[in-house]
XYZ file of C-alpha atoms in Angstrom:
332
model
C -51.953 21.128 -46.314
C -48.457 22.519 -45.141
C -44.903 21.478 -45.830
C -41.750 23.100 -43.713
C -39.533 20.382 -44.139
C -35.647 20.915 -43.713
C -35.060 24.769 -42.303
C -34.282 23.338 -38.981
C -37.017 23.802 -36.797
C -37.179 23.174 -33.258
C -40.851 23.776 -32.344
C -43.714 26.019 -33.802
C -45.336 28.802 -32.332
C -48.450 27.821 -29.904
C -51.648 29.408 -32.146
C -49.375 29.213 -35.192
C -52.719 26.863 -36.589
C -55.682 28.301 -34.803
C -57.154 29.520 -38.384
C -56.620 26.117 -40.092
C -58.612 23.712 -36.902
C -61.252 22.482 -39.755
C -58.753 22.893 -43.459
C -55.606 21.127 -41.679
C -55.747 17.954 -43.393
C -52.040 17.143 -43.854
C -48.669 18.602 -42.430
C -44.156 17.576 -43.373
C -42.081 18.753 -40.673
C -39.513 16.017 -42.107
C -35.460 16.802 -42.040
C -36.070 19.313 -39.268
C -34.544 19.190 -35.452
C -38.142 18.372 -33.243
C -37.994 16.250 -30.608
C -41.405 16.253 -29.212
C -44.401 16.618 -30.993
C -45.113 20.600 -31.576
C -48.228 21.611 -28.980
C -49.774 23.460 -31.837
C -51.086 20.288 -33.435
C -53.565 20.297 -30.697
C -55.124 23.353 -32.793
C -55.487 20.941 -36.127
C -58.010 18.232 -34.941
C -58.890 17.178 -38.495
C -55.055 16.058 -39.200
C -54.942 12.772 -41.089
C -51.243 12.497 -41.958
C -48.361 13.752 -40.211
C -45.069 13.548 -41.761
C -42.803 13.553 -39.263
C -39.482 12.019 -41.098
C -35.487 12.568 -40.362
C -36.228 14.620 -36.974
C -34.432 14.344 -33.628
C -37.154 12.188 -32.071
C -36.263 9.581 -29.591
C -39.418 8.831 -27.770
C -42.983 10.246 -26.954
C -42.855 12.093 -23.857
C -46.028 12.469 -21.739
C -46.741 15.849 -24.100
C -46.102 14.459 -26.918
C -48.774 11.277 -26.354
C -51.504 13.930 -25.181
C -51.401 15.657 -27.926
C -51.105 12.627 -30.169
C -54.157 11.664 -28.601
C -56.496 14.818 -29.428
C -55.533 13.759 -33.240
C -58.142 10.756 -33.916
C -57.381 9.835 -37.534
C -53.761 10.557 -37.263
C -51.046 8.394 -39.511
C -47.850 9.490 -38.716
C -44.266 8.558 -40.416
C -41.196 8.599 -37.935
C -38.681 6.370 -40.272
C -35.162 8.003 -39.591
C -35.551 8.933 -36.052
C -33.327 8.362 -33.669
C -35.495 5.676 -31.387
C -34.226 4.892 -27.727
C -35.523 1.061 -27.716
C -34.164 0.585 -24.266
C -35.553 0.376 -20.960
C -35.647 4.224 -20.339
C -38.205 4.347 -23.107
C -40.370 1.572 -22.013
C -43.552 3.619 -21.427
C -43.005 4.705 -25.074
C -42.580 1.799 -26.500
C -45.756 0.224 -24.732
C -48.096 2.856 -25.816
C -46.391 3.035 -29.574
C -47.903 -0.510 -29.484
C -50.915 0.247 -27.981
C -51.189 2.841 -31.507
C -49.739 1.228 -33.568
C -52.599 2.516 -35.749
C -51.951 5.645 -36.258
C -48.371 4.929 -37.198
C -46.877 3.692 -40.841
C -43.541 2.358 -42.042
C -42.759 0.988 -38.496
C -40.871 -2.024 -39.889
C -39.185 0.650 -41.793
C -38.336 2.563 -38.655
C -35.059 1.350 -37.040
C -33.641 1.881 -33.288
C -31.046 3.579 -32.818
C -28.848 1.533 -30.127
C -29.228 -1.525 -32.780
C -29.179 -0.527 -36.353
C -30.147 -3.597 -37.524
C -34.013 -4.042 -35.199
C -36.775 -2.219 -36.221
C -39.560 -0.148 -33.963
C -41.935 -2.300 -35.086
C -39.737 -5.847 -33.687
C -39.576 -4.034 -30.088
C -42.575 -3.235 -29.592
C -44.348 -6.415 -30.897
C -42.852 -7.984 -28.326
C -42.375 -5.716 -25.459
C -43.197 -8.144 -23.150
C -39.539 -9.706 -23.200
C -38.309 -6.253 -23.053
C -40.118 -5.518 -20.280
C -39.623 -8.508 -18.526
C -35.583 -8.121 -19.124
C -36.233 -4.012 -17.854
C -37.317 -5.368 -14.583
C -34.510 -7.908 -14.456
C -32.295 -5.074 -14.727
C -34.011 -2.716 -12.419
C -33.287 -5.717 -9.649
C -30.041 -6.163 -10.361
C -29.484 -2.877 -10.261
C -31.336 -2.406 -7.033
C -29.149 -5.406 -5.760
C -26.074 -4.771 -6.412
C -26.823 -0.800 -5.046
C -27.736 -2.877 -1.837
C -24.830 -4.832 -1.837
C -22.363 -1.398 -2.385
C -24.306 0.129 -0.173
C -23.664 -2.891 2.363
C -20.354 -2.727 1.857
C -19.587 0.876 2.351
C -21.143 0.294 5.277
C -19.129 -2.643 6.929
C -16.100 -0.238 5.650
C -17.221 2.584 7.633
C -17.606 0.869 10.473
C -14.708 -0.934 9.869
C -12.042 2.308 9.845
C -14.296 3.053 12.755
C -13.518 0.659 14.645
C -10.189 -0.066 14.151
C -9.294 3.485 14.810
C -11.969 4.181 17.167
C -9.462 5.389 19.668
C -8.101 7.902 17.899
C -11.852 9.433 16.954
C -12.142 8.954 20.525
C -8.571 10.943 21.500
C -9.540 13.584 18.872
C -13.247 14.012 20.723
C -12.511 14.104 24.487
C -9.923 16.993 23.394
C -11.604 19.098 21.847
C -13.996 18.404 24.730
C -11.337 19.502 26.799
C -10.179 22.027 24.636
C -14.164 23.846 24.829
C -14.897 22.521 28.553
C -11.447 23.233 30.078
C -9.630 25.992 27.805
C -7.042 22.798 27.084
C -4.314 23.913 24.916
C -4.943 21.599 21.304
C -1.657 22.646 20.063
C 0.328 21.256 22.838
C 4.629 21.594 22.318
C 6.781 19.659 24.130
C 8.143 22.542 25.534
C 4.602 24.060 26.871
C 4.635 20.806 28.801
C 3.700 20.781 32.401
C 4.779 17.490 33.393
C 7.901 15.456 32.844
C 6.319 11.992 32.695
C 2.922 10.503 33.502
C 2.946 7.199 34.588
C 0.029 4.412 34.227
C -0.356 1.757 35.910
C -3.187 -1.057 37.338
C -4.917 -0.397 40.861
C -2.925 -3.557 42.164
C 0.767 -1.569 41.358
C -0.213 1.582 42.578
C 1.705 0.812 46.177
C 4.987 0.600 43.855
C 3.940 3.792 41.758
C 3.332 6.005 45.215
C 5.883 4.991 47.699
C 8.926 4.244 45.389
C 8.624 5.221 41.822
C 7.260 8.702 42.809
C 9.037 9.457 45.555
C 12.653 8.664 43.505
C 11.883 10.677 40.477
C 11.070 13.453 42.552
C 13.737 13.691 44.569
C 15.563 14.013 41.095
C 13.125 17.360 40.359
C 11.124 15.352 37.638
C 7.953 16.464 37.521
C 5.070 13.676 37.121
C 1.572 13.118 37.360
C -0.244 9.601 37.647
C -3.790 8.958 38.229
C -3.392 8.519 41.900
C -2.155 12.338 42.383
C -3.317 14.296 39.503
C -6.831 13.394 37.894
C -10.024 15.590 39.364
C -12.338 13.460 41.592
C -15.593 13.705 39.019
C -14.024 13.692 35.529
C -13.999 10.967 33.722
C -11.186 8.740 33.181
C -10.867 8.842 29.631
C -10.767 12.766 29.820
C -8.240 12.715 32.759
C -5.816 10.465 30.958
C -6.249 12.223 27.915
C -5.232 15.862 29.950
C -2.477 14.852 31.084
C -0.690 12.433 29.007
C -1.369 15.785 26.732
C 0.966 17.548 28.846
C 3.262 15.767 29.781
C 6.487 15.104 27.728
C 6.874 11.356 28.176
C 4.334 8.568 28.988
C 5.877 5.534 31.329
C 3.579 1.823 32.192
C 4.489 -0.083 35.022
C 4.071 -3.325 33.013
C 3.315 -6.177 34.753
C 0.959 -9.334 35.032
C -2.216 -7.299 35.969
C -1.277 -4.651 33.884
C -1.949 -6.661 31.418
C -5.124 -7.947 31.991
C -6.300 -4.617 33.103
C -9.413 -2.950 30.789
C -8.287 0.887 30.948
C -4.596 -0.070 30.614
C -5.414 -1.209 27.126
C -7.457 2.521 26.533
C -3.999 4.005 28.152
C -1.848 1.993 25.568
C -4.184 3.575 22.886
C -3.868 7.339 23.900
C 0.005 6.613 24.641
C 0.126 5.142 21.069
C -1.771 7.872 19.491
C 0.206 10.864 21.597
C 4.271 9.321 20.331
C 3.096 9.103 16.933
C 1.384 12.290 16.760
C 3.744 14.520 19.504
C 6.746 12.592 18.728
C 6.700 11.647 22.178
C 8.545 8.977 23.710
C 7.166 5.749 26.020
C 9.235 4.524 28.620
C 8.237 0.586 29.619
C 8.813 -1.041 33.211
C 9.322 -3.860 32.814
C 8.202 -6.265 36.007
C 7.445 -10.136 36.556
C 10.083 -11.504 34.701
C 7.168 -10.676 31.638
C 9.373 -11.124 28.045
C 8.331 -9.104 24.638
C 6.388 -11.765 23.046
C 4.100 -10.893 26.064
C 3.559 -7.039 25.760
C 0.249 -5.969 23.976
C 0.472 -5.450 20.110
C -0.189 -1.926 19.861
C 3.006 -1.245 21.759
C 4.583 -3.659 19.059
C 3.551 -1.784 16.375
C 5.680 1.620 17.670
C 8.263 -0.642 19.130
C 11.104 2.558 17.527
C 9.147 4.567 19.983
C 9.650 2.848 23.181
C 12.224 2.598 25.524
C 11.840 -0.638 27.782
C 13.552 -0.917 31.034
C 13.210 -4.152 33.413
C 12.561 -3.950 37.053
C 14.913 -6.543 38.887
C 13.263 -7.999 41.970
C 16.734 -9.137 43.369
C 17.758 -7.428 46.814
C 21.254 -6.539 44.126
C 21.630 -2.958 44.555
C 23.881 -2.314 41.754
C 21.542 -3.409 39.343
C 18.914 -1.623 41.265
C 20.787 1.558 40.949
C 21.471 0.597 37.388
C 17.660 0.373 36.758
C 16.773 3.939 38.717
C 19.830 5.457 35.967
C 18.359 4.187 32.859
C 15.268 5.709 34.438
C 15.674 8.919 34.907
C 18.488 9.627 32.014
C 15.523 8.335 29.352
C 13.169 10.513 30.936
C 15.461 13.496 31.083
C 16.431 12.509 27.416
C 12.766 12.311 26.418
């Protein structure tokens, strides 16, 4: 026999008992720091009793099980070890049940989680623990699936909510790489004083009335029919010209409010107004009320200067409109 108790040992040399292969019958390794069964016991097949009390053994690993399985007549005392009786040690507990004849005093060996519960109680009813573990596993899987689903829905919602911001950023980067478009735009570097957005139905008003009047005042104006490059996508051209203009002018009519691309231009202008501290001007026609305006414009009303167009033939009202518009563009 050999007694190595109370030595603070964590392991033993693998060939330590080579010479005691047929003679070692009793071994005491109690009150040490072992967390697994030492592999050197593979060299002691005649071992009858192993005192393994008061160590750091929480469960039997695959390696420890292989060692013990090679000791056909072994009896073990594993009291006062911090045994894990939870789901994480289920395989170890099932092995103990299948090899319960190899252990003594399991009724005095307590679980680390519950000092009132013995390992013998747990392994005797290990099926109940297994069912509990399976239920907990499915609960964890369900919670994980729900969490992932929630995160996906949250990400999709955020992406949808800020889709225009993302599209705006992507288009600016594409323009930068493809055409040397200036990402660091400043008001001083603006090419145009204003960009005009309108529905196709209002193109005659813009090209024959609005643009000539503003051009006479030496204002640099950009708009689709005059400046958009053939072959380029509408989205890219909108981003480009809004970004190189000091302000954006929307000709708001009944047809504009139904015009899908007008919504896109409003989104881009809104981002531009916030990001570059730019101004948005509204030329409101067709007796449209404020409550009829798109919500995206109402959200940034502090950035907006509304100017109402008069359809009457009153020359003074027309002149007043042009003065307000020209002044607003110059101040933008």
